[in-house]
Coordinates of C-alpha atoms and ligand atoms in Angstrom, one line a residue:
M1 CA -6.9 -46.3 -5.3
S2 CA -6.4 -49.2 -2.9
D3 CA -6.7 -48.6 0.9
L4 CA -5.1 -50.6 3.7
R5 CA -8.3 -52.7 4.2
E6 CA -8.3 -53.9 0.6
I7 CA -4.5 -54.6 0.9
E8 CA -5.0 -56.7 4.0
E9 CA -7.7 -58.7 2.2
K10 CA -5.2 -59.4 -0.6
I11 CA -2.5 -60.4 1.9
D12 CA -5.0 -62.8 3.6
N13 CA -5.9 -64.3 0.3
N14 CA -2.2 -64.7 -0.8
Q15 CA -2.8 -62.3 -3.7
A16 CA 0.2 -60.5 -5.0
L17 CA 0.2 -56.7 -4.4
N18 CA 0.6 -54.3 -7.2
F19 CA 2.3 -50.9 -7.7
E20 CA -0.8 -49.0 -6.6
D21 CA -1.1 -51.0 -3.4
A22 CA 2.6 -50.1 -2.6
K23 CA 1.9 -46.5 -3.3
A24 CA -1.1 -46.5 -1.0
I25 CA 1.1 -47.9 1.8
L26 CA 3.8 -45.3 1.5
R27 CA 1.2 -42.5 1.3
S28 CA -0.8 -43.7 4.3
N29 CA -0.3 -42.0 7.6
D30 CA -1.6 -44.9 9.5
L31 CA 1.8 -46.1 10.7
I32 CA 0.5 -48.5 13.3
E33 CA -1.8 -50.2 10.7
I34 CA 1.1 -50.5 8.2
G35 CA 3.2 -52.1 10.9
R36 CA 0.4 -54.5 11.8
L37 CA 0.1 -55.7 8.2
A38 CA 3.9 -56.3 7.9
R39 CA 4.0 -58.0 11.3
K40 CA 1.2 -60.3 10.3
I41 CA 3.3 -61.5 7.3
K42 CA 6.4 -61.8 9.5
L43 CA 4.6 -63.9 12.1
K44 CA 3.3 -66.2 9.4
K45 CA 6.9 -66.7 8.0
T46 CA 9.0 -66.9 11.1
G47 CA 6.7 -66.7 14.1
K48 CA 8.1 -64.9 17.1
K49 CA 11.7 -65.7 16.2
V50 CA 14.1 -62.9 15.5
Y51 CA 17.5 -63.7 14.2
F52 CA 21.0 -62.3 14.9
V53 CA 24.4 -63.5 13.9
F54 CA 27.8 -63.4 15.7
N55 CA 29.7 -61.6 12.9
K56 CA 32.4 -59.2 12.1
H57 CA 32.6 -56.6 9.3
I58 CA 35.9 -56.1 7.5
N59 CA 36.2 -53.0 5.2
Y60 CA 39.5 -53.9 3.6
T61 CA 40.2 -50.5 2.0
N62 CA 38.7 -47.0 1.8
L63 CA 40.4 -46.2 -1.5
C64 CA 37.8 -46.2 -4.3
V65 CA 37.7 -45.3 -7.9
S66 CA 33.9 -45.0 -8.0
K67 CA 33.5 -41.8 -6.0
C68 CA 29.8 -42.0 -5.3
K69 CA 28.2 -38.8 -4.1
F70 CA 26.4 -40.5 -1.2
C71 CA 29.5 -42.0 0.3
A72 CA 31.6 -40.6 3.2
F73 CA 33.8 -43.6 3.4
Y74 CA 36.0 -43.4 0.3
R75 CA 39.4 -41.7 0.0
N76 CA 41.5 -40.9 -3.1
G77 CA 44.8 -42.2 -1.7
D78 CA 46.8 -39.2 -0.5
E79 CA 44.7 -38.4 2.6
P80 CA 46.2 -39.3 6.0
D81 CA 43.3 -41.6 6.8
A82 CA 43.4 -43.5 3.5
Y83 CA 44.1 -47.2 4.3
T84 CA 44.3 -50.7 2.7
M85 CA 44.5 -53.8 4.8
E86 CA 47.0 -56.5 3.8
V87 CA 45.7 -60.1 4.2
D88 CA 47.8 -60.7 7.3
K89 CA 46.2 -57.7 9.0
I90 CA 42.7 -59.0 8.1
I91 CA 43.6 -62.4 9.7
E92 CA 44.9 -60.7 12.8
E93 CA 41.6 -58.6 13.2
I94 CA 39.5 -61.7 12.9
S95 CA 41.7 -63.6 15.4
Q96 CA 41.0 -60.9 18.0
M97 CA 37.3 -61.8 18.0
P98 CA 36.1 -64.1 20.7
E99 CA 35.4 -67.8 20.0
G100 CA 32.2 -68.6 18.1
I101 CA 32.2 -66.1 15.3
R102 CA 30.1 -67.4 12.4
E103 CA 30.4 -64.9 9.6
V104 CA 32.8 -62.3 8.3
H105 CA 31.1 -59.7 6.1
I106 CA 33.7 -58.2 3.7
V107 CA 33.3 -55.1 1.5
G108 CA 35.6 -52.4 0.5
G109 CA 36.2 -49.6 -2.0
L110 CA 37.2 -50.3 -5.6
H111 CA 41.0 -50.3 -5.0
P112 CA 42.9 -48.6 -7.9
T113 CA 45.8 -51.0 -8.1
K114 CA 45.3 -54.3 -6.2
P115 CA 45.2 -57.3 -8.5
F116 CA 42.4 -60.0 -8.5
S117 CA 44.9 -62.3 -6.7
Y118 CA 44.7 -60.1 -3.6
Y119 CA 41.0 -60.9 -3.2
L120 CA 41.4 -64.6 -3.9
D121 CA 44.2 -64.7 -1.3
M122 CA 42.1 -62.8 1.2
V123 CA 39.2 -65.4 0.9
S124 CA 41.4 -68.5 0.9
S125 CA 43.5 -67.2 3.8
I126 CA 40.4 -66.5 5.9
K127 CA 39.0 -69.9 5.1
K128 CA 42.3 -71.6 5.9
H129 CA 42.6 -69.9 9.4
F130 CA 38.8 -70.0 10.2
P131 CA 37.3 -73.0 8.4
N132 CA 34.0 -72.7 10.3
V133 CA 33.4 -69.0 9.5
N134 CA 31.1 -68.2 6.6
V135 CA 32.9 -65.8 4.2
K136 CA 30.2 -63.4 3.0
A137 CA 32.1 -61.1 0.7
F138 CA 32.0 -58.6 -2.1
T139 CA 29.1 -56.8 -3.6
A140 CA 28.0 -57.2 -7.2
V141 CA 29.9 -53.9 -7.8
E142 CA 33.1 -55.4 -6.6
I143 CA 32.5 -58.6 -8.7
D144 CA 32.0 -56.4 -11.8
Y145 CA 35.3 -54.6 -11.0
F146 CA 37.2 -57.9 -10.5
S147 CA 35.9 -59.0 -13.9
K148 CA 37.5 -55.9 -15.4
L149 CA 40.7 -56.5 -13.4
S150 CA 41.0 -60.2 -14.4
G151 CA 39.5 -60.4 -17.9
L152 CA 37.2 -63.1 -16.6
D153 CA 33.5 -62.9 -17.1
Y154 CA 31.1 -62.7 -14.0
E155 CA 30.8 -66.5 -13.9
G156 CA 34.6 -67.0 -14.1
V157 CA 35.2 -64.5 -11.3
L158 CA 32.5 -66.1 -9.1
K159 CA 33.8 -69.6 -9.8
E160 CA 37.3 -68.6 -8.8
L161 CA 36.1 -66.9 -5.6
K162 CA 34.0 -69.9 -4.7
R163 CA 36.9 -72.2 -5.2
A164 CA 38.9 -69.9 -2.9
G165 CA 36.2 -70.3 -0.2
L166 CA 33.5 -67.6 -0.9
D167 CA 30.3 -68.8 0.8
S168 CA 27.8 -66.1 0.3
M169 CA 27.5 -62.5 -0.8
P170 CA 26.1 -59.3 0.8
G171 CA 23.5 -57.1 -0.8
G172 CA 25.3 -53.8 -1.1
G173 CA 25.9 -51.8 -4.2
A174 CA 22.3 -51.9 -5.3
E175 CA 21.5 -48.4 -4.1
V176 CA 18.3 -47.6 -5.9
F177 CA 17.7 -49.2 -9.3
S178 CA 16.9 -45.9 -11.1
E179 CA 18.9 -44.7 -14.1
R180 CA 17.9 -41.1 -13.2
V181 CA 19.4 -41.4 -9.7
R182 CA 22.4 -43.4 -10.8
K183 CA 23.4 -40.8 -13.3
K184 CA 23.2 -38.1 -10.7
L185 CA 24.7 -39.8 -7.6
Y186 CA 26.7 -42.9 -8.7
P187 CA 27.4 -42.7 -12.5
N188 CA 30.5 -45.0 -12.2
K189 CA 28.6 -47.8 -10.5
I190 CA 27.0 -50.6 -12.5
P191 CA 23.3 -50.3 -13.5
Y192 CA 20.5 -52.6 -12.4
E193 CA 20.9 -55.1 -15.3
K194 CA 24.5 -55.9 -14.3
W195 CA 23.8 -56.0 -10.6
A196 CA 21.0 -58.4 -11.4
E197 CA 23.2 -60.5 -13.7
V198 CA 25.8 -61.0 -11.0
H199 CA 23.3 -62.1 -8.4
A200 CA 21.5 -64.4 -10.9
I201 CA 24.9 -66.1 -11.7
A202 CA 25.8 -66.3 -8.0
H203 CA 22.5 -68.1 -7.3
K204 CA 23.1 -70.5 -10.2
L205 CA 26.4 -71.3 -8.6
N206 CA 24.7 -71.9 -5.2
I207 CA 26.1 -68.8 -3.6
P208 CA 23.2 -67.3 -1.6
T209 CA 23.1 -63.5 -1.6
N210 CA 21.2 -60.5 -0.1
A211 CA 19.8 -57.4 -1.6
T212 CA 19.6 -53.8 -0.3
L213 CA 18.0 -50.4 -1.1
L214 CA 19.6 -47.1 -0.3
F215 CA 16.8 -44.6 0.3
G216 CA 16.3 -41.2 1.9
H217 CA 18.3 -39.1 -0.7
I218 CA 16.9 -37.9 -4.0
E219 CA 14.8 -40.9 -4.9
T220 CA 11.0 -40.8 -5.3
D221 CA 8.5 -43.1 -3.8
D222 CA 7.9 -44.6 -7.2
E223 CA 11.6 -45.4 -7.5
I224 CA 11.6 -47.2 -4.2
I225 CA 8.5 -49.2 -5.2
D226 CA 10.0 -50.0 -8.6
H227 CA 13.2 -51.2 -6.9
L228 CA 11.2 -53.6 -4.7
F229 CA 9.2 -55.0 -7.6
K230 CA 12.4 -55.5 -9.6
L231 CA 13.8 -57.6 -6.7
R232 CA 10.6 -59.6 -6.3
K233 CA 10.8 -60.6 -10.0
L234 CA 14.5 -61.3 -9.8
Q235 CA 13.9 -63.7 -6.9
E236 CA 11.0 -65.3 -8.8
E237 CA 13.3 -66.0 -11.9
H238 CA 16.6 -66.6 -10.1
P239 CA 15.9 -67.7 -6.5
G240 CA 18.7 -67.4 -4.0
F241 CA 18.2 -64.2 -2.1
L242 CA 18.2 -64.8 1.7
C243 CA 17.5 -61.4 3.0
F244 CA 16.5 -57.8 2.1
I245 CA 18.0 -54.8 3.9
P246 CA 16.6 -51.3 3.4
L247 CA 19.4 -48.7 4.2
S248 CA 18.6 -45.1 5.1
F249 CA 21.0 -42.5 3.8
H250 CA 23.3 -40.8 6.3
P251 CA 24.3 -37.4 4.8
A252 CA 27.1 -36.3 7.2
N253 CA 30.5 -35.9 5.6
T254 CA 29.2 -36.7 2.1
P255 CA 28.9 -34.2 -0.8
L256 CA 25.2 -34.1 -0.1
E257 CA 25.6 -32.9 3.5
G258 CA 23.6 -29.7 4.1
K259 CA 21.5 -30.4 1.0
I260 CA 19.6 -33.4 2.3
E261 CA 18.2 -34.0 5.7
K262 CA 18.5 -37.5 7.2
V263 CA 15.3 -39.4 6.7
D264 CA 13.0 -39.6 9.7
A265 CA 12.0 -42.7 11.7
V266 CA 8.5 -42.8 10.2
K267 CA 9.8 -43.2 6.7
E268 CA 12.4 -45.8 7.9
L269 CA 9.7 -47.8 9.5
K270 CA 7.3 -47.5 6.5
V271 CA 10.0 -48.6 4.0
L272 CA 10.8 -51.6 6.3
A273 CA 7.2 -52.6 6.5
L274 CA 6.6 -52.1 2.8
S275 CA 9.6 -54.3 2.0
R276 CA 8.1 -57.1 4.1
I277 CA 4.7 -56.7 2.5
I278 CA 6.0 -56.5 -1.2
L279 CA 8.9 -58.9 -1.0
D280 CA 6.7 -61.9 -0.1
N281 CA 9.2 -64.3 -1.7
F282 CA 12.2 -63.1 0.4
P283 CA 12.6 -65.3 3.5
H284 CA 14.0 -62.5 5.7
I285 CA 13.9 -58.8 6.2
K286 CA 16.6 -57.1 8.2
A287 CA 16.3 -54.1 10.5
Y288 CA 19.9 -53.1 10.3
W289 CA 20.6 -51.6 13.7
V290 CA 23.8 -49.8 12.6
M291 CA 21.8 -47.5 10.2
L292 CA 18.6 -47.4 12.1
S293 CA 20.1 -47.2 15.6
P294 CA 19.5 -50.0 18.1
K295 CA 16.3 -48.2 19.3
I296 CA 14.6 -47.8 15.9
G297 CA 15.9 -51.3 14.9
Q298 CA 14.1 -52.7 17.9
I299 CA 10.9 -51.0 16.9
G300 CA 11.5 -52.3 13.3
L301 CA 10.9 -55.8 14.7
H302 CA 7.2 -54.7 15.0
F303 CA 7.3 -53.5 11.3
G304 CA 8.0 -56.8 9.7
A305 CA 11.7 -57.4 10.3
D306 CA 12.8 -60.8 11.6
D307 CA 16.5 -60.2 11.6
I308 CA 18.7 -57.5 13.3
D309 CA 22.0 -58.4 11.6
G310 CA 24.8 -59.0 14.2
T311 CA 27.5 -58.0 16.5
I312 CA 29.4 -56.3 13.6
G313 CA 32.7 -55.6 15.5
Q314 CA 33.6 -52.3 13.9
E315 CA 31.5 -50.8 11.2
R316 CA 33.2 -48.1 9.1
V317 CA 31.0 -47.1 6.1
T318 CA 28.0 -45.7 8.0
H319 CA 30.0 -44.3 10.9
A320 CA 32.1 -42.3 8.3
A321 CA 28.7 -40.8 7.4
G322 CA 27.9 -39.8 10.9
A323 CA 26.0 -42.8 12.3
K324 CA 25.5 -42.3 16.0
S325 CA 25.0 -46.1 16.8
P326 CA 27.7 -48.0 18.7
L327 CA 30.5 -49.5 16.6
G328 CA 29.5 -53.0 17.6
L329 CA 27.1 -54.7 20.1
A330 CA 27.8 -57.6 22.4
K331 CA 25.8 -60.8 22.0
E332 CA 23.9 -60.2 25.2
Q333 CA 22.8 -56.8 24.0
M334 CA 21.4 -58.3 20.8
V335 CA 19.5 -60.9 22.9
N336 CA 18.1 -58.2 25.2
L337 CA 17.1 -55.9 22.4
I338 CA 15.1 -58.7 20.8
K339 CA 13.6 -60.1 24.1
N340 CA 12.5 -56.6 25.3
A341 CA 10.7 -56.1 22.0
G342 CA 8.6 -59.2 22.8
F343 CA 10.3 -61.6 20.4
V344 CA 12.4 -64.8 20.8
P345 CA 16.1 -64.2 20.0
V346 CA 17.7 -66.9 17.8
E347 CA 21.4 -66.9 17.2
R348 CA 21.8 -68.0 13.5
D349 CA 24.7 -68.7 11.2
A350 CA 25.1 -66.9 7.9
L351 CA 22.6 -69.3 6.2
Y352 CA 19.9 -69.0 8.9
N353 CA 20.6 -72.3 10.5
E354 CA 19.7 -72.0 14.1
I355 CA 22.6 -72.1 16.7
E356 CA 20.8 -71.2 19.9
V357 CA 17.2 -70.2 20.8
F358 CA 17.1 -67.8 23.8
N359 CA 13.7 -68.6 25.4
Ligands
LIG1 O1 26.0 -50.3 -0.8 C1 27.1 -46.1 1.7 C2 25.4 -48.0 1.8 C3 26.0 -50.1 1.6 C4 26.1 -44.6 2.9 O2 24.0 -58.0 3.0 C5 25.4 -45.8 2.9 O3 23.6 -58.4 5.1 C6 23.8 -44.8 4.2 O4 25.2 -53.3 1.8 N1 24.5 -43.6 4.3 C7 26.9 -51.2 2.2 N2 24.2 -45.9 3.5 C8 26.3 -51.9 3.4 C9 25.5 -53.0 3.0 C10 25.0 -54.0 4.0 C11 24.9 -53.6 5.3 C12 24.5 -54.6 6.2 C13 24.1 -55.9 5.9 C14 24.2 -56.2 4.6 C15 23.9 -57.6 4.2 C16 24.6 -55.3 3.6 O5 26.0 -49.0 2.5 C17 26.4 -49.5 0.3 C18 25.5 -48.3 0.3 O6 24.2 -48.5 -0.2 N3 26.0 -46.7 2.1 N4 27.2 -44.9 2.2 C19 25.7 -43.5 3.6 N5 26.4 -42.4 3.6

């Protein structure tokens, strides 16, 4: 059984860590030491810099045919709060943002009736009105759905979206790459092989993407570790991931409420650190403040994260599941969170080009 000292030696000698090492990290109660190892890797990669982006989330519909058991966001269609945003409304929402927005992050439910042309229209309209904004849109799950809607294969769908103006893709829809968990919680969602295929094709087409992990529900530690190793291999074989974001499950208002307690801060920080340590070929690890809360997100910067996401605007998915974090943060708040944690805030664009360093 490996211990943290042996693991540090491997890290110092640039030796790849194995499954047993990852298990030892999750089992260890030496939280501060785990954080130190992850921070050491973070400092080597990005020094004292911590990135944030001036962005806005658009969740274009909460109608969804997938009906995942971990989700509090989706509606069937006849509820009073079911909604779908037409493209004009999306343009209006983005127009209300102050000058200088760099990224729109677009994800939604799998809408029962909208045709593929709605999504192409959405992307091309945003690009037409805001040519300098990076359109980071649609998870692999949505791409698979568009393939069914349009009759095109994944490559065909991605090429059409890229032609319309798609710049990059978020990392959602991965959940945890375990068939056992998928069958129980999200049987209608694509399995790992399809998720990986979409991202590999996106990378081939020069569309950079992110990856996520949803943890803190019914998954085991082995399943978390297996997820990370699958991603490390995928990045090795089909490079193009920019960032990894571990997402902790929020049970409120989901069918799992009352059955599962929200994961605690120690596990959140351990998984964040483990991600930084195992995913040595991912340039960035994000402490997503919306899920972690700004306070735990700030501590996450000492556990290997070099990114804190962005201003967000109005987040709907996690807030539907009881997140207590604010709906959005101002740029100055991002800068202060990072500075007060002892790091150097850097405003970035969606592709990690530096806009401004706040020394
Ligand atoms: O795929 C859904 C998760 C994801 C809940 O790429 C939930 O930069 C917790 O992927 N509790 C969407 N999580 C969000 C996402 C994301 C977020 C921030 C940045 C990026 C990026 C991507 O949210 C879903 C799912 O895994 N989710 N419901 C819930 N109740």
